[in-house]
Every structure is written in C-alpha cells, then in structure tokens.
Short mmCIF file of C-alpha atoms in Angstrom, two decimals:
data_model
loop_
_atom_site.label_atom_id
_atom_site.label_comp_id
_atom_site.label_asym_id
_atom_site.label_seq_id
_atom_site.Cartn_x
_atom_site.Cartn_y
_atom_site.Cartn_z
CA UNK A 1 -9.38 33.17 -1.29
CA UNK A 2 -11.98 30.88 0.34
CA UNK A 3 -11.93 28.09 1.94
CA UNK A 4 -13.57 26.63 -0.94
CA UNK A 5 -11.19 28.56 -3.27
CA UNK A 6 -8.22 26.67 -1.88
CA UNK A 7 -9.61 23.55 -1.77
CA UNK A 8 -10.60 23.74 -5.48
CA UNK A 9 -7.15 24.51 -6.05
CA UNK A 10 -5.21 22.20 -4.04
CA UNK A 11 -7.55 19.27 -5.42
CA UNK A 12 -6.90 20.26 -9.04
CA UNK A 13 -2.84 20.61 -8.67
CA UNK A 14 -2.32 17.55 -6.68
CA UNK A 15 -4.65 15.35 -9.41
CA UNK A 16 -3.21 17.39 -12.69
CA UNK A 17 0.08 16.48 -11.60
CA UNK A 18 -0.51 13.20 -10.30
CA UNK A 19 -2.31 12.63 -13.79
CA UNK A 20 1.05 14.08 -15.68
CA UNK A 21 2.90 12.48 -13.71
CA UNK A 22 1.39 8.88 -14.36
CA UNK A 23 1.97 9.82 -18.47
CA UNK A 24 5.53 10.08 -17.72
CA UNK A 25 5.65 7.06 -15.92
CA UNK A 26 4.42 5.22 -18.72
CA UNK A 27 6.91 6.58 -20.80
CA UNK A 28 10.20 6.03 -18.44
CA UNK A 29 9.12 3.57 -15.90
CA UNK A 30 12.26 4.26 -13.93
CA UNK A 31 12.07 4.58 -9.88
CA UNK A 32 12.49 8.52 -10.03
CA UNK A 33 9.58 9.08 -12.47
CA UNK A 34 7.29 7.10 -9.99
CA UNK A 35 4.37 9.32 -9.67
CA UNK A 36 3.92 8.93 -6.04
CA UNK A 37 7.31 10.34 -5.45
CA UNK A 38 6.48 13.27 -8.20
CA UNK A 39 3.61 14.08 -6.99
CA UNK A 40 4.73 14.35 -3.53
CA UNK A 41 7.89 16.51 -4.30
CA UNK A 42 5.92 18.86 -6.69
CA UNK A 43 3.22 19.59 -3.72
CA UNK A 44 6.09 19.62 -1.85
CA UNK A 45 7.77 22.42 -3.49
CA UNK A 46 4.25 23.60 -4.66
CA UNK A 47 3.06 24.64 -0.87
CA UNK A 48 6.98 26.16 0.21
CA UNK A 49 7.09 28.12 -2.68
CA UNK A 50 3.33 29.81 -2.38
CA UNK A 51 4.29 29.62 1.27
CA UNK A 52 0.87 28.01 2.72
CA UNK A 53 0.06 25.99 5.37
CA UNK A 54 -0.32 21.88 5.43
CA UNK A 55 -3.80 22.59 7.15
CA UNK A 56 -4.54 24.69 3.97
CA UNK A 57 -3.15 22.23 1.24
CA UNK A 58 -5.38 19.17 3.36
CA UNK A 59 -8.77 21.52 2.82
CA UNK A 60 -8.78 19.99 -0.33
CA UNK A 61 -6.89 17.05 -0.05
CA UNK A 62 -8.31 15.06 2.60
CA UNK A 63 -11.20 13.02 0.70
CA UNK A 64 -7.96 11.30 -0.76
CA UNK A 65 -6.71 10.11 2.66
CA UNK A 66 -10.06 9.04 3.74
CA UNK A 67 -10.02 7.31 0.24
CA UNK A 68 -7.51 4.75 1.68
CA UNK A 69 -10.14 3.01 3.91
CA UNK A 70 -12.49 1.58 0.71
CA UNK A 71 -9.11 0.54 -0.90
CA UNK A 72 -8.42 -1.54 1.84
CA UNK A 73 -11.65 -3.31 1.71
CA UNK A 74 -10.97 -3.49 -1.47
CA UNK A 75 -7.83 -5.98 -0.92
CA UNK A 76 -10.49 -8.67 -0.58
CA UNK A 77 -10.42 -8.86 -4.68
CA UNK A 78 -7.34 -9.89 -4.96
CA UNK A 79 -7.70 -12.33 -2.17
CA UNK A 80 -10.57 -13.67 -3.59
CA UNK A 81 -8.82 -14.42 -6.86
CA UNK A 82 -5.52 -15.77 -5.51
CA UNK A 83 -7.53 -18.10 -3.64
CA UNK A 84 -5.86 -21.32 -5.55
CA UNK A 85 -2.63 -20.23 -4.63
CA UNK A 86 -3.11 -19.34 -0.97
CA UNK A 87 -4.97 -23.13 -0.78
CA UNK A 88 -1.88 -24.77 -2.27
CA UNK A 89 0.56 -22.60 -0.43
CA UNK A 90 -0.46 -21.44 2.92
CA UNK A 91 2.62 -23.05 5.01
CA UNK A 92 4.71 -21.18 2.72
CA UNK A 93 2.87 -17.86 3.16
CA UNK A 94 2.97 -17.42 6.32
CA UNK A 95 6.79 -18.71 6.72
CA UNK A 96 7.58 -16.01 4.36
CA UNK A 97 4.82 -12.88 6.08
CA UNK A 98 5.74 -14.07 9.77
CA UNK A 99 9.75 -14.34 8.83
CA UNK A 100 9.27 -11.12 7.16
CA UNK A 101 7.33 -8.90 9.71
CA UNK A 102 9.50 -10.16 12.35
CA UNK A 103 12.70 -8.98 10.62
CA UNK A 104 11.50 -5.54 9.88
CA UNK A 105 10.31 -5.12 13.16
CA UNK A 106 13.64 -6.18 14.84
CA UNK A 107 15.08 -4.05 12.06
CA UNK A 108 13.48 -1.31 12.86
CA UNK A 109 13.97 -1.32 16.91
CA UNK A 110 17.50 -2.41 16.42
CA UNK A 111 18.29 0.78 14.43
CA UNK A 112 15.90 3.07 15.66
CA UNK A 113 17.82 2.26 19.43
CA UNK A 114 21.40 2.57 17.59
CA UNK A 115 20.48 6.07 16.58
CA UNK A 116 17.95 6.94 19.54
CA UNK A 117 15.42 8.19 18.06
CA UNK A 118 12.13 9.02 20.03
CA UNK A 119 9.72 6.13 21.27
CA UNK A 120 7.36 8.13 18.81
CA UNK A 121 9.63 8.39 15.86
CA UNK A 122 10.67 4.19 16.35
CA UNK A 123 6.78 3.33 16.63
CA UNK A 124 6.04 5.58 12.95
CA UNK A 125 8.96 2.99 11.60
CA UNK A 126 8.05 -0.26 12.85
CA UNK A 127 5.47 -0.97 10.20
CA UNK A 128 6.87 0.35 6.95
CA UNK A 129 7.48 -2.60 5.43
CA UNK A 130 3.65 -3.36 4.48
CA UNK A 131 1.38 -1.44 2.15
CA UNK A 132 0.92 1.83 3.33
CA UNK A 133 -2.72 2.10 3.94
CA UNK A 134 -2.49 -0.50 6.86
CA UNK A 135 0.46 0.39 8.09
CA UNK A 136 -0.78 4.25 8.90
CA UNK A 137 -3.70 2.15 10.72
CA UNK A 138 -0.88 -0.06 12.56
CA UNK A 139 1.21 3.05 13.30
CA UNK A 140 -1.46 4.81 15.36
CA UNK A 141 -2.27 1.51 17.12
CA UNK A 142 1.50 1.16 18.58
CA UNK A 143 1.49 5.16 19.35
CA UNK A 144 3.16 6.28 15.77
CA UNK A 145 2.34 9.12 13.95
CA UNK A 146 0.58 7.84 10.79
CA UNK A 147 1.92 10.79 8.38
CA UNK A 148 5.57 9.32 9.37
CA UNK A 149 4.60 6.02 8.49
CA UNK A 150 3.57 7.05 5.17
CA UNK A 151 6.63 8.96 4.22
CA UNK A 152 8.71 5.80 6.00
CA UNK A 153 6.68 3.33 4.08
CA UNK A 154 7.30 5.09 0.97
CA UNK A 155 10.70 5.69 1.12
CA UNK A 156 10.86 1.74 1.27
CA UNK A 157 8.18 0.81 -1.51
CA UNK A 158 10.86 3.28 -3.45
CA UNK A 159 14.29 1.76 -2.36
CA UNK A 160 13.32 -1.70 -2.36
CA UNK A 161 11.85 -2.01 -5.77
CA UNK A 162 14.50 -0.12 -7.46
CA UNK A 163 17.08 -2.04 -5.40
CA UNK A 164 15.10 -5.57 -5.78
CA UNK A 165 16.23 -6.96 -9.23
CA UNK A 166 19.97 -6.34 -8.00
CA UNK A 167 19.58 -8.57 -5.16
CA UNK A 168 18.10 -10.98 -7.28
CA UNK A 169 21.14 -11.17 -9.11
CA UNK A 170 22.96 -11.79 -5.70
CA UNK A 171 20.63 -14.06 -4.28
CA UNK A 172 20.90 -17.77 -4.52
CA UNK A 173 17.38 -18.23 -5.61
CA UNK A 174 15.46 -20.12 -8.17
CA UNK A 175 12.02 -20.46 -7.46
CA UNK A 176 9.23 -17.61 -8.72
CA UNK A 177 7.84 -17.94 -5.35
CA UNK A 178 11.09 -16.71 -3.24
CA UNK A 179 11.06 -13.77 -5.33
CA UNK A 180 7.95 -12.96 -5.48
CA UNK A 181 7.98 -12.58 -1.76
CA UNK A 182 11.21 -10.93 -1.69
CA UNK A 183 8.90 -7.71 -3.44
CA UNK A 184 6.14 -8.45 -1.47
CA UNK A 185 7.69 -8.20 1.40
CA UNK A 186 10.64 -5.92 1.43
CA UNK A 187 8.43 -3.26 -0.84
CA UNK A 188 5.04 -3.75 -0.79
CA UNK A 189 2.72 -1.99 -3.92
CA UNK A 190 6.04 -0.77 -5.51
CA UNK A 191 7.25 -4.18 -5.50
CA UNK A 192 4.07 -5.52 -6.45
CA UNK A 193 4.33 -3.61 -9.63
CA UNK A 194 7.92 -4.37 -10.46
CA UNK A 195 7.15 -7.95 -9.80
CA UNK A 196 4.22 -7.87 -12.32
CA UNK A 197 6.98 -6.87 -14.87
CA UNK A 198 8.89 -10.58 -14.17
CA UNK A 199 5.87 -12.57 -14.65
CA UNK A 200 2.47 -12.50 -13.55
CA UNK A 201 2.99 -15.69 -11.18
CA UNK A 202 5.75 -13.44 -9.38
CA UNK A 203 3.05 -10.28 -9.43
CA UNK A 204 0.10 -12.74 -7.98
CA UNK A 205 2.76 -14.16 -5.02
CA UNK A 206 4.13 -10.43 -4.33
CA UNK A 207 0.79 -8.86 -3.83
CA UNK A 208 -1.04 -11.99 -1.73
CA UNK A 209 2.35 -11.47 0.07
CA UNK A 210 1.83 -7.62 0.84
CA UNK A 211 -1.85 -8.16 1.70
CA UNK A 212 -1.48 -11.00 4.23
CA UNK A 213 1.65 -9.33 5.28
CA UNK A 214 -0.61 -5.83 6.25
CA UNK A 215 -3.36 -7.62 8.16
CA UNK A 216 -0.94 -9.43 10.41
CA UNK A 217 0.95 -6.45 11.22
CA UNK A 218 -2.48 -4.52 11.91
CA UNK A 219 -4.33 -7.39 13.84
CA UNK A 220 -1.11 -7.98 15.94
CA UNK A 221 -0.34 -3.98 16.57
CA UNK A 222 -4.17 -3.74 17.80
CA UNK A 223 -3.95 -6.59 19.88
CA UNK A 224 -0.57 -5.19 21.44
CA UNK A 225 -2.13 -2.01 21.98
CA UNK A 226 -5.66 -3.23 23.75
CA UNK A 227 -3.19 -5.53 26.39
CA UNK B 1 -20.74 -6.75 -35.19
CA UNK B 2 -18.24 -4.47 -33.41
CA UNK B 3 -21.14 -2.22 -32.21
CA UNK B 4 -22.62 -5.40 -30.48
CA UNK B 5 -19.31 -6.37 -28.92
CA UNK B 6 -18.54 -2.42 -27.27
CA UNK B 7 -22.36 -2.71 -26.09
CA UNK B 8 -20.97 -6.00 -24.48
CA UNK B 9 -17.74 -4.87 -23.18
CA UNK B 10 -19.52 -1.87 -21.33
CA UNK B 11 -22.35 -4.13 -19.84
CA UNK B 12 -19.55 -6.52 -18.70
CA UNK B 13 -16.67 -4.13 -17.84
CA UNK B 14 -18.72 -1.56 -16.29
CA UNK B 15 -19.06 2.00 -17.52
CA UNK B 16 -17.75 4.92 -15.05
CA UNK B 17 -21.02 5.32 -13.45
CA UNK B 18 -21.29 1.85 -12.69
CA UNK B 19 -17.54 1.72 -11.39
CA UNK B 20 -18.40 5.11 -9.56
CA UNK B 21 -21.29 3.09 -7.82
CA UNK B 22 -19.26 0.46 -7.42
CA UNK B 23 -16.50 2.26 -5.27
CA UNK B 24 -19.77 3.86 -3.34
CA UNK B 25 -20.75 0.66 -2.36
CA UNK B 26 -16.72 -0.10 -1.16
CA UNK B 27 -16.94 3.08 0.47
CA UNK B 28 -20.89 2.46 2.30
CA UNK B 29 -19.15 -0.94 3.41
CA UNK B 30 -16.37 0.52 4.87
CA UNK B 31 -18.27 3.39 6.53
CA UNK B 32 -20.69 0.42 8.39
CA UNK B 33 -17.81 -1.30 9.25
CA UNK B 34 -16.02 1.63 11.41
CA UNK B 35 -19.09 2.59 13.07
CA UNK B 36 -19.51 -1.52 14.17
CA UNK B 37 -15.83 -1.39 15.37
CA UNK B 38 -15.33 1.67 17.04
CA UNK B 39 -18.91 0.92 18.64
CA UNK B 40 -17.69 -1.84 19.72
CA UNK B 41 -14.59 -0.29 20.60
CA UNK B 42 -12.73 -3.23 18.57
CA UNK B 43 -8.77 -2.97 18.57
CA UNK B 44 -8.49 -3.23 14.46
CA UNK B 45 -9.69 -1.43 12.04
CA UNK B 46 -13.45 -1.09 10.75
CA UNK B 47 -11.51 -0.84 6.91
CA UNK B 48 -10.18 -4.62 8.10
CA UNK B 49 -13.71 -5.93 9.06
CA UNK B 50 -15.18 -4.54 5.91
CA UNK B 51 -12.44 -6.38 3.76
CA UNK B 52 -13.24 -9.65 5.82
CA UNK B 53 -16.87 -8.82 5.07
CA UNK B 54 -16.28 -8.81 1.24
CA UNK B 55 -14.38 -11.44 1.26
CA UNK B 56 -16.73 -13.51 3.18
CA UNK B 57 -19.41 -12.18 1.07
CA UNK B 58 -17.43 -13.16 -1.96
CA UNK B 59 -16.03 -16.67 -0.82
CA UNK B 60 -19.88 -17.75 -0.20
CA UNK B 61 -21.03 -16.26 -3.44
CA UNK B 62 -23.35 -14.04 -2.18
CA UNK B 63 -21.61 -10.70 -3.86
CA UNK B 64 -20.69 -11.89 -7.62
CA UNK B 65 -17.03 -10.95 -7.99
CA UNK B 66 -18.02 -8.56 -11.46
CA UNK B 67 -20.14 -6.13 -9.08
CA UNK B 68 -17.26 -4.62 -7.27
CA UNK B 69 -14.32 -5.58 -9.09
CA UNK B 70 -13.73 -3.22 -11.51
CA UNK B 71 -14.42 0.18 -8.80
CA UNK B 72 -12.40 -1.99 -6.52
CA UNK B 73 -9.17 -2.02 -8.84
CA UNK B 74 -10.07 1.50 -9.92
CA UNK B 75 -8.86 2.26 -5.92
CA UNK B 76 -5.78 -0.19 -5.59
CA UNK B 77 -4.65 1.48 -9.51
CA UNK B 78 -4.94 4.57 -7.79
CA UNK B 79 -4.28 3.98 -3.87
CA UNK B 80 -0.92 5.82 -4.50
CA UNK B 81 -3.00 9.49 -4.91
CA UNK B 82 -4.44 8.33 -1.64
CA UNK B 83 -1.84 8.99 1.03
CA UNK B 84 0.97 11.66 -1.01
CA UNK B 85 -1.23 14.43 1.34
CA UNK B 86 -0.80 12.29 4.06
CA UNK B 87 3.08 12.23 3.40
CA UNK B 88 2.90 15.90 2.86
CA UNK B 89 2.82 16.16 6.60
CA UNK B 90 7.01 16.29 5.63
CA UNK B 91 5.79 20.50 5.28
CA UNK B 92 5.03 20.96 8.82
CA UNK B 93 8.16 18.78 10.10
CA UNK B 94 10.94 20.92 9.14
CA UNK B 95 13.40 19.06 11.73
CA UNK B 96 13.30 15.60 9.57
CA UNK B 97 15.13 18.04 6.80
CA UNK B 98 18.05 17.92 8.78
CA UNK B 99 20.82 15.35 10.53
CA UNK B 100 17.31 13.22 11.63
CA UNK B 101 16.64 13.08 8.78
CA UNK B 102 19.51 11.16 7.18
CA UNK B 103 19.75 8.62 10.13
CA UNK B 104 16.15 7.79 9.71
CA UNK B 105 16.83 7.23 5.85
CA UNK B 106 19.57 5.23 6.72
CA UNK B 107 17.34 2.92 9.08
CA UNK B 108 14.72 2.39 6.50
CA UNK B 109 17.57 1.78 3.64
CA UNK B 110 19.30 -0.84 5.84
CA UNK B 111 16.09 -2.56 7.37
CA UNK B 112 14.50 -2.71 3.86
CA UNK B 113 17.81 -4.34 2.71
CA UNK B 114 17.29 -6.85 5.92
CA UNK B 115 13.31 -7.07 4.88
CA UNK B 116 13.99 -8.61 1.52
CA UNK B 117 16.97 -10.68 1.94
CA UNK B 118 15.87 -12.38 5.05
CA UNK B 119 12.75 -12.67 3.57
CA UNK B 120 13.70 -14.22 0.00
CA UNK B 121 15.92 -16.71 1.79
CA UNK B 122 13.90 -18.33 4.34
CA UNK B 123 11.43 -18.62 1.31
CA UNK B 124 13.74 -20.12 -0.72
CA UNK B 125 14.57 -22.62 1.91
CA UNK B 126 11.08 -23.53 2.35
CA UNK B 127 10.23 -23.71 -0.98
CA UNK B 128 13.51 -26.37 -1.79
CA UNK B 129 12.47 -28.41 1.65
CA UNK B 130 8.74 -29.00 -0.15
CA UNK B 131 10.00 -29.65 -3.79
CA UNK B 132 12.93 -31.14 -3.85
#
C-alpha cells in the first residue's frame, strides 16, 4: 500500500470505531465502555495484530493530535460562560486548583522516587492530573515525553471518575462546590462528564476547575523550564 | 410554522459548514498564535495565547459568543479522538507492558486517590469558613 493507502485506512478505523464506540457509550455509560479507552485498546490490538508500525498508524492519525491545539483555544467558551461563577468564587478557585496541583505534583515525585523511576518517566507523570491537551504541552516543558503524559493522564481521567462517587460517599462533604472540584481536579474531562450527571452546578464547577487547573500547571511548567 | 422554526434553528445553531468554518477560524487563531510565541520564543504555549485571545476577544464583545461556540464545543465533545494516537505511542514502548508498568499504574492510582481527596477537603473547608 501507499502512503496514502494507509493513511486512508488508519483514519477510517480509528474514527469508525471511535464512532461505534461512542453508540455504546450511550447505551452503557459505564467506565469500561468509555470510548477513549475503546478506541485506544482496539487500535491497540488493531496495529499488533496487522503487525505495523506506530509511525505507520500516525500517517493518518496525526491531524487528530494537532487537533488538540484549537480545542484548547477553545476552553475560552466555557470560561466565558462561567464567568458569574469565577466572579463570585475566585478565592475558592484557586484554594481548590493551587491545593490541588500541588498535591499531585508532590504525589507524583513522592512515588515516582519510592519506585525510581527515570527523571524522564517522573517528569511524563507530574502533570496528569489536568486535562490532557495541556498537560502533553506541560510535559514537554519539564522534559516529559508528551505520549506518556497522555496515557498517564488517561489512566487517571479513567480511575478517578469511576472511583469519584465512592469517595463521595466517604467524604464528609456537603457543598456542590467541594465536589465539583473533587472531579475537576482529581479527573479532569472524565470527571467533568460524570459531574454533569450530579447536577449541572457540579458539571459548571468541575470543568472551570479542570480549565484553570491546566493553565496553571502549563504557565508554571514554562516558567520553570525558561529559569 | 415548524418549517419557519428549523429555518431558525439552523441560522441560530449553525449548520455543519458554518461549524466547520467555525473550528477553521479556532484553528487560524491558534496557528497565529504559535507562530507569535515561538517567534518570540515565549515559554507557554501559542494554543494558551490564542485561548487568552478569545477570551479577551469575547470578554470585550468584540467576537459574539454564537460565532464560535458551536465549532468550539464540536472540539471539546470530541477532544477525546484527539490524543488516543498520541497514547498509542504505548505500541512502540513495549517495556511499560511489564513490572514498570504496574508500579507506574500504581503511582497514578494512589496520587489520583491523593488528587481528589486532598482536593475535596480543603474545598470543603473553605467553602464552610465563607458560609457558615
């Protein structure tokens, strides 16, 4: 085949079974049918299987990642329309995005030291806590590798919104805005969405959460990296 | 009557050409924005500047909301298709299939854990201190 021939393909796979997989997400709305984690398994298996390369399967692939640089910009939407709540809030904000970046970062070096993994492998985990787009662009600013991040950051979107109503139960907490940023925070756009499914107060908090969350953690990782 | 109001609903709603020229105009804005920055040789992101940008352009009602907000929630619906081939990258990492692997699940489980407990508490506390 061509080069053209296997980008064709590897488009049309990846969005027919990201497409499928979004149908049957609808239907069972559980963590395992999310169709992030589908459609990354399937590929997965998909490229082992045909045995091909990663360089192959990115031929026609790679618009998507570039794709993630307009969604960012367009964050400012949802900033623009939360802008009530970030006026009447704003002390509480950034308690809860400062409290919250700090603790995955010391987290993340704690562990990552406990187990020793490489000064390469703890910089790809540092970030994972905020929505993946800008944490790719913080991992490469604190010498990361920006595909890790993304598998890191996904793993937690995953965990911690399958994991979040449970802790709610725990929890002593009563207000909306507490758990709002608890998904926000511990699980960025997978938490967004499960906090939607409380209320939509808890969805607005969650995702101004996430955002704000994201451009700390990039604007301090590129100031760390240009001392 | 109901003619009139789908004629209304696409003008207002946006058809997919007008959402696909909306997410060109996302994706012009960013584009500017990363040339200005790495001109500059700026230490964030041009994607960051071009979200300030909107905002800005958004907060002083220059940009009405309507023009880019339907392309831009077309991307956020969809940002998830937007980094699985970045994630991919698991293919040419064999190594993380293995004993690494599992430790650097376990760090992510138990930091997540920290994430949103930590988090959700100090909130908690701050939101009691203001209302009560």
């Amino acid at each position: 085949m061509t080069d053209l021939g296997k980008g064709i393909f590897w488009c049309v796979c990846t969005l027919v079974i990201y497409l499928s997989a979004r149908k049957l997400h609808q239907r069972y709305g559980r963590w395992w049918s999310s169709p992030m984690l589908l459609t990354w398994l399937s590929c997965g298996l998909l490229i082992c299987s045909l045995h091909r390369s990663y360089a192959e399967y990115l031929i026609g692939t790679h618009w998507m990642i570039w794709l993630l640089g307009p969604a960012t910009v367009a964050f400012a939407i949802p900033i623009h329309r939360q802008q009530d709540l970030i006026r009447k809030h704003w002390i509480l904000l950034c308690v809860g995005v400062s409290v919250g970046s700090l603790l995955a970062f010391a987290s993340s070096w704690g562990l990552a030291s406990i187990f020793h993994f490489s000064p390469e492998m703890r910089a790809s985990l540092l970030p994972r806590s905020i929505t993946t787009p800008l944490a790719m662009e913080a991992s490469v600013r604190l010498g990361g590798v920006p595909e890790l991040t993304a598998i890191f950051t996904a793993i937690t979107g995953l965990f911690g919104a399958a994991v979040g109503e449970s802790l709610l139960y725990y929890l002593p907490i009563r207000s909306s805005f507490a758990r709002g940023a608890l998904f926000g925070m511990g699980a960025h756009g997978a938490g967004v969405a499960r906090a939607r499914e409380i209320s939509h107060e808890e969805g607005a908090i969650a995702s101004l959460i996430m955002i704000l969350a994201g451009l700390l953690n990039v604007i301090v990782a590129g100031v760390l990296s240009s001392l | 009557m109901k003619a009139q109001e789908t004629i209304i609903r696409r003008f207002t709603h946006g058809s997919a050409g007008l959402r696909g020229l909306q997410i060109l105009t996302l994706m012009l804005l960013c584009w500017l924005a990363q040339l200005l920055t790495s001109h500059l040789q700026w230490p964030i992101p041009g994607s960051l500047v071009g979200l300030f940008v909107l905002w800005l352009l958004l907060n002083r009602k220059v940009l009405p909301a309507a023009w880019v907000e339907d392309g831009a929630n077309d991307l956020l619906n969809h940002l998830m298709l937007f980094f699985v081939p970045a994630m991919l990258a698991l293919v040419d990492r064999p190594e993380l299939l293995s004993m690494l692997g599992v430790k650097l699940l376990i760090a992510v489980l138990i930091s997540t854990l920290a994430v949103m407990c930590g988090t959700a508490c100090v909130v908690e506390i701050g939101f009691r201190l203001k209302h009560d």
